[in-house]
Every structure is written in structure tokens, then in C-alpha cells.
């Protein structure tokens, strides 16, 4: 009797876990769908907000204009970034707004060849008038190991965009959002205004949710079948 109770509790826990994973995938899909709607609204209007004012906000998407002074700091190369079928790095550089607030500028994407020879892009310098989309940084994912490694040319190869670690390296706090420069501006490298280029789209999350719910249903049917057989056997 005691063993049956233990097995029943274990089955309930497994069922709850499968359902939880399904609902989590649904929530992630809805979260990303809302982000896409918010970005579409901003990009359709493109009503520019002063950069220095927008940097005070920590969330959401804002179309901005302003002057940025690029610091003499190492370039930041975020590894394992896809563009179409190719894999490469996203190039970031630290800059200051008119009030001296430090933030990261997304200058675009560069390919990495098969032998893992990293590109050596030239850093920007001086003050530039910029326009673009202020947005949250790429998700850091599961934080395993160091956030970055220093390359022979002084650039930092980022495993993830860890704001605290980079703030310590740059010796100044970084703003919570990054600026992706308008692709129409002829600076930097290949880029667009997609906010989900290196992550699963909402449709994928919904598909995974259906898979988890399907597993939950199959597991429930299996458990019920086993219980019924045991009941008949005991009867």
C-alpha cells in the first residue's frame, strides 16, 4: 500500500512537471509575441526620443536620436550569433551620451570562418549623431563559465552579454538597454532591426507547448491504464 502511494505521488509530480513546462512555453511565446507587437508599433511610427532621456528607462523599445561619444575601449564581440545560415559575431562598442551615461552600441554582425579566426573590425572614435532602436540586450541564457575572454588584439570575446561583468571591465555602469543603429546609417556592419534573430520565434514556443501537453496527456492515459489493470487484477 505504501509503495502504491509513493508511485502515485511520483506520477502526479511528473504530470505536473509536464504541464508546467507546457504552460511555460506558452508564456514565453506570448511574451515574445508582445515584444514583436511593441517593436512593430515603434518602427511604424519612428517618433524619435532624445537618446539621453530614453537611456533612463530600463525596459521596452524606443526609437531614439542623439549624439554619442565613442570611448577608447575594447570592442566587444558577442559570439555564436546567426545571420541567416551563417554564424558570426555581433560587434558592440561602448559610447557615452551627452550627459556622460555609458551604453553599448550594436554596430552589426560579422561572419566567422570555419577555422574560428575572429574578425578584427576597426573601432569608431569621436562624436557621432546616431539614430536607431534602443532595446533590451540579448538574453544571456544559462550563465556557465566566464562572461568573456580577452583576445590578443585587446577586444573582448563575449560568451554572453553580462552587464555587470562588462560594467566592471569598462569601470563604469552600463545602461540597461543597447542602441542598435539604424541600418540606413552608413557605419558599422551588416544589421537589421529584428529583435528575435537568435532566439526561438513565438510559433516555436507554441509548438513546444503542444508537445509538452501531448506528453502530459499520454502519460496520464498510461498511468490510468496501469491503475485500471492493477484494479482488475486485484478484483
Short mmCIF file of C-alpha atoms in Angstrom, two decimals:
data_model
loop_
_atom_site.label_atom_id
_atom_site.label_comp_id
_atom_site.label_asym_id
_atom_site.label_seq_id
_atom_site.Cartn_x
_atom_site.Cartn_y
_atom_site.Cartn_z
CA UNK A 1 0.00 0.00 0.00
CA UNK A 2 2.80 2.38 0.93
CA UNK A 3 4.59 1.69 -2.36
CA UNK A 4 1.41 2.43 -4.33
CA UNK A 5 1.07 5.81 -2.60
CA UNK A 6 4.69 6.66 -3.39
CA UNK A 7 4.24 5.68 -7.05
CA UNK A 8 1.02 7.67 -7.26
CA UNK A 9 2.71 10.77 -5.84
CA UNK A 10 5.63 10.34 -8.25
CA UNK A 11 3.20 10.08 -11.18
CA UNK A 12 1.37 13.23 -10.07
CA UNK A 13 4.67 15.12 -9.80
CA UNK A 14 5.71 14.03 -13.30
CA UNK A 15 2.32 15.06 -14.70
CA UNK A 16 2.53 18.47 -13.02
CA UNK A 17 6.05 18.96 -14.36
CA UNK A 18 4.97 18.21 -17.93
CA UNK A 19 2.04 20.61 -17.63
CA UNK A 20 4.24 23.29 -16.11
CA UNK A 21 6.69 23.04 -18.99
CA UNK A 22 3.82 23.39 -21.46
CA UNK A 23 2.44 26.50 -19.77
CA UNK A 24 5.96 27.95 -19.51
CA UNK A 25 6.43 27.58 -23.26
CA UNK A 26 3.05 29.23 -23.87
CA UNK A 27 4.05 32.14 -21.62
CA UNK A 28 7.38 32.56 -23.42
CA UNK A 29 5.62 32.56 -26.77
CA UNK A 30 3.16 35.22 -25.63
CA UNK A 31 5.97 37.30 -24.15
CA UNK A 32 7.84 37.26 -27.45
CA UNK A 33 4.65 37.98 -29.40
CA UNK A 34 4.07 41.07 -27.26
CA UNK A 35 7.67 42.18 -27.90
CA UNK A 36 7.12 41.87 -31.64
CA UNK A 37 3.94 43.96 -31.43
CA UNK A 38 5.74 46.61 -29.41
CA UNK A 39 8.63 46.77 -31.88
CA UNK A 40 6.28 46.94 -34.86
CA UNK A 41 4.46 49.89 -33.29
CA UNK A 42 7.74 51.75 -32.63
CA UNK A 43 9.14 51.07 -36.10
CA UNK A 44 5.94 52.11 -37.87
CA UNK A 45 5.91 55.47 -36.12
CA UNK A 46 9.68 56.06 -35.66
CA UNK A 47 9.00 59.04 -33.45
CA UNK A 48 12.47 59.82 -32.17
CA UNK A 49 13.03 60.40 -28.45
CA UNK A 50 16.26 62.10 -27.25
CA UNK A 51 18.84 59.40 -26.56
CA UNK A 52 19.89 60.79 -23.17
CA UNK A 53 16.27 60.82 -21.98
CA UNK A 54 15.46 57.33 -23.25
CA UNK A 55 18.53 55.80 -21.57
CA UNK A 56 16.91 56.49 -18.19
CA UNK A 57 14.32 53.83 -18.97
CA UNK A 58 15.31 50.21 -18.43
CA UNK A 59 12.73 48.29 -20.46
CA UNK A 60 10.86 48.28 -23.74
CA UNK A 61 11.70 49.57 -27.20
CA UNK A 62 12.29 53.21 -28.14
CA UNK A 63 13.29 54.93 -31.37
CA UNK A 64 15.96 57.47 -30.44
CA UNK A 65 18.23 60.19 -31.80
CA UNK A 66 21.25 61.74 -30.17
CA UNK A 67 24.98 62.30 -30.13
CA UNK A 68 27.29 59.62 -28.86
CA UNK A 69 30.96 59.90 -27.99
CA UNK A 70 32.78 56.63 -28.58
CA UNK A 71 35.23 55.74 -25.85
CA UNK A 72 38.71 54.36 -26.27
CA UNK A 73 37.66 50.94 -25.03
CA UNK A 74 37.96 47.43 -26.45
CA UNK A 75 35.42 46.27 -28.99
CA UNK A 76 33.02 43.62 -27.73
CA UNK A 77 32.36 40.61 -29.96
CA UNK A 78 29.32 38.56 -28.94
CA UNK A 79 29.96 35.01 -30.11
CA UNK A 80 27.62 32.48 -31.78
CA UNK A 81 25.28 34.98 -33.44
CA UNK A 82 23.46 33.77 -36.55
CA UNK A 83 22.54 35.77 -39.63
CA UNK A 84 20.62 33.54 -41.97
CA UNK A 85 22.56 30.28 -42.22
CA UNK A 86 25.89 31.82 -41.23
CA UNK A 87 27.40 32.06 -37.77
CA UNK A 88 29.44 35.03 -36.64
CA UNK A 89 29.76 37.73 -34.00
CA UNK A 90 27.77 40.84 -33.16
CA UNK A 91 30.04 43.85 -32.67
CA UNK A 92 29.40 46.23 -29.78
CA UNK A 93 31.24 49.36 -28.70
CA UNK A 94 30.83 51.49 -25.60
CA UNK A 95 29.79 55.12 -26.03
CA UNK A 96 28.64 58.00 -23.84
CA UNK A 97 25.58 60.17 -24.36
CA UNK A 98 25.55 63.94 -23.85
CA UNK A 99 25.19 63.50 -20.10
CA UNK A 100 28.11 61.06 -19.86
CA UNK A 101 25.92 57.96 -19.46
CA UNK A 102 27.70 54.85 -20.75
CA UNK A 103 25.81 52.50 -23.05
CA UNK A 104 26.54 49.87 -25.69
CA UNK A 105 26.08 50.46 -29.42
CA UNK A 106 25.27 47.47 -31.61
CA UNK A 107 27.29 48.09 -34.78
CA UNK A 108 26.19 44.95 -36.61
CA UNK A 109 27.28 41.44 -37.48
CA UNK A 110 30.43 39.94 -38.99
CA UNK A 111 30.97 36.34 -40.13
CA UNK A 112 33.43 33.94 -38.50
CA UNK A 113 35.05 31.44 -40.83
CA UNK A 114 35.41 27.72 -40.25
CA UNK A 115 38.80 27.91 -38.54
CA UNK A 116 37.37 30.28 -35.90
CA UNK A 117 39.57 33.19 -36.94
CA UNK A 118 37.80 36.18 -35.41
CA UNK A 119 37.35 39.40 -37.40
CA UNK A 120 39.31 42.48 -36.37
CA UNK A 121 36.98 45.42 -37.05
CA UNK A 122 38.13 49.00 -36.56
CA UNK A 123 36.62 50.84 -33.61
CA UNK A 124 34.75 54.11 -34.05
CA UNK A 125 36.11 57.25 -32.42
CA UNK A 126 34.87 60.71 -31.58
CA UNK A 127 31.33 62.07 -31.51
CA UNK A 128 28.66 60.90 -33.96
CA UNK A 129 24.98 61.66 -34.42
CA UNK A 130 23.13 58.37 -34.15
CA UNK A 131 19.59 57.20 -34.74
CA UNK A 132 18.19 53.78 -34.08
CA UNK A 133 16.33 51.36 -31.85
CA UNK A 134 17.00 51.28 -28.13
CA UNK A 135 16.19 47.76 -26.94
CA UNK A 136 16.98 45.20 -24.24
CA UNK A 137 20.26 43.32 -24.72
CA UNK A 138 20.30 39.73 -25.98
CA UNK A 139 19.27 37.21 -23.37
CA UNK A 140 22.34 35.84 -21.55
CA UNK A 141 20.83 32.35 -21.42
CA UNK A 142 22.33 29.87 -18.99
CA UNK A 143 25.35 31.53 -17.39
CA UNK A 144 28.12 28.94 -17.40
CA UNK A 145 31.79 29.91 -17.18
CA UNK A 146 33.32 33.37 -17.61
CA UNK A 147 31.32 36.06 -19.41
CA UNK A 148 34.17 36.95 -21.78
CA UNK A 149 37.77 36.33 -22.75
CA UNK A 150 40.38 38.90 -23.77
CA UNK A 151 41.71 38.45 -27.31
CA UNK A 152 45.29 39.19 -28.45
CA UNK A 153 44.19 42.46 -30.10
CA UNK A 154 42.55 43.63 -26.87
CA UNK A 155 38.95 43.01 -27.93
CA UNK A 156 36.64 41.02 -25.67
CA UNK A 157 35.01 37.85 -26.98
CA UNK A 158 31.69 37.62 -25.13
CA UNK A 159 30.07 34.30 -24.29
CA UNK A 160 27.02 36.28 -23.22
CA UNK A 161 26.21 39.93 -22.68
CA UNK A 162 26.65 40.21 -18.91
CA UNK A 163 26.05 43.85 -17.98
CA UNK A 164 27.60 43.61 -14.52
CA UNK A 165 30.78 41.93 -15.77
CA UNK A 166 31.14 44.44 -18.62
CA UNK A 167 30.49 47.39 -16.31
CA UNK A 168 33.34 46.17 -14.12
CA UNK A 169 35.62 45.77 -17.16
CA UNK A 170 34.74 49.25 -18.50
CA UNK A 171 34.94 50.76 -15.00
CA UNK A 172 31.54 52.46 -15.34
CA UNK A 173 27.94 51.30 -15.03
CA UNK A 174 26.30 50.44 -18.34
CA UNK A 175 22.77 51.47 -19.24
CA UNK A 176 20.23 48.66 -19.18
CA UNK A 177 19.43 48.89 -22.91
CA UNK A 178 21.60 48.91 -26.01
CA UNK A 179 21.33 51.01 -29.17
CA UNK A 180 21.04 49.21 -32.49
CA UNK A 181 21.99 51.81 -35.08
CA UNK A 182 19.56 52.37 -37.94
CA UNK A 183 20.76 50.22 -40.87
CA UNK A 184 20.31 53.31 -43.08
CA UNK A 185 23.29 54.94 -41.35
CA UNK A 186 26.50 54.03 -43.14
CA UNK A 187 28.53 52.96 -40.17
CA UNK A 188 29.26 49.57 -38.72
CA UNK A 189 28.43 46.28 -40.36
CA UNK A 190 25.53 44.15 -41.60
CA UNK A 191 22.48 44.60 -39.37
CA UNK A 192 18.71 44.89 -39.31
CA UNK A 193 16.09 45.79 -36.75
CA UNK A 194 14.98 42.24 -35.96
CA UNK A 195 14.73 41.68 -32.21
CA UNK A 196 14.49 37.87 -32.31
CA UNK A 197 17.18 36.89 -34.79
CA UNK A 198 18.99 34.50 -32.43
CA UNK A 199 16.11 33.12 -30.43
CA UNK A 200 13.05 30.98 -30.91
CA UNK A 201 10.04 32.71 -32.51
CA UNK A 202 6.63 32.64 -30.77
CA UNK A 203 5.42 29.88 -33.11
CA UNK A 204 8.20 27.54 -31.97
CA UNK A 205 7.31 28.08 -28.32
CA UNK A 206 3.68 27.26 -29.05
CA UNK A 207 4.73 24.11 -30.91
CA UNK A 208 6.89 23.02 -27.96
CA UNK A 209 3.97 23.74 -25.60
CA UNK A 210 1.77 21.39 -27.64
CA UNK A 211 4.45 18.72 -27.41
CA UNK A 212 4.64 19.02 -23.62
CA UNK A 213 0.84 18.93 -23.32
CA UNK A 214 0.79 15.90 -25.61
CA UNK A 215 3.32 14.14 -23.39
CA UNK A 216 1.28 15.06 -20.33
CA UNK A 217 -1.87 13.59 -21.89
CA UNK A 218 -0.07 10.41 -22.97
CA UNK A 219 1.47 9.98 -19.52
CA UNK A 220 -1.92 10.47 -17.86
CA UNK A 221 -3.52 7.86 -20.12
CA UNK A 222 -0.65 5.45 -19.43
CA UNK A 223 -0.99 5.89 -15.66
CA UNK A 224 -4.76 5.44 -15.75
CA UNK A 225 -4.34 2.30 -17.84
CA UNK A 226 -1.84 0.82 -15.40
CA UNK A 227 -4.08 1.62 -12.42
CA UNK A 228 -7.11 0.03 -14.10
CA UNK A 229 -5.19 -3.16 -14.90
CA UNK A 230 -4.00 -3.43 -11.32
CA UNK A 231 -7.52 -2.87 -10.03
CA UNK A 232 -8.92 -5.61 -12.28
CA UNK A 233 -6.09 -7.94 -11.29
CA UNK A 234 -6.78 -7.41 -7.59
CA UNK A 235 -10.50 -7.79 -8.17
#
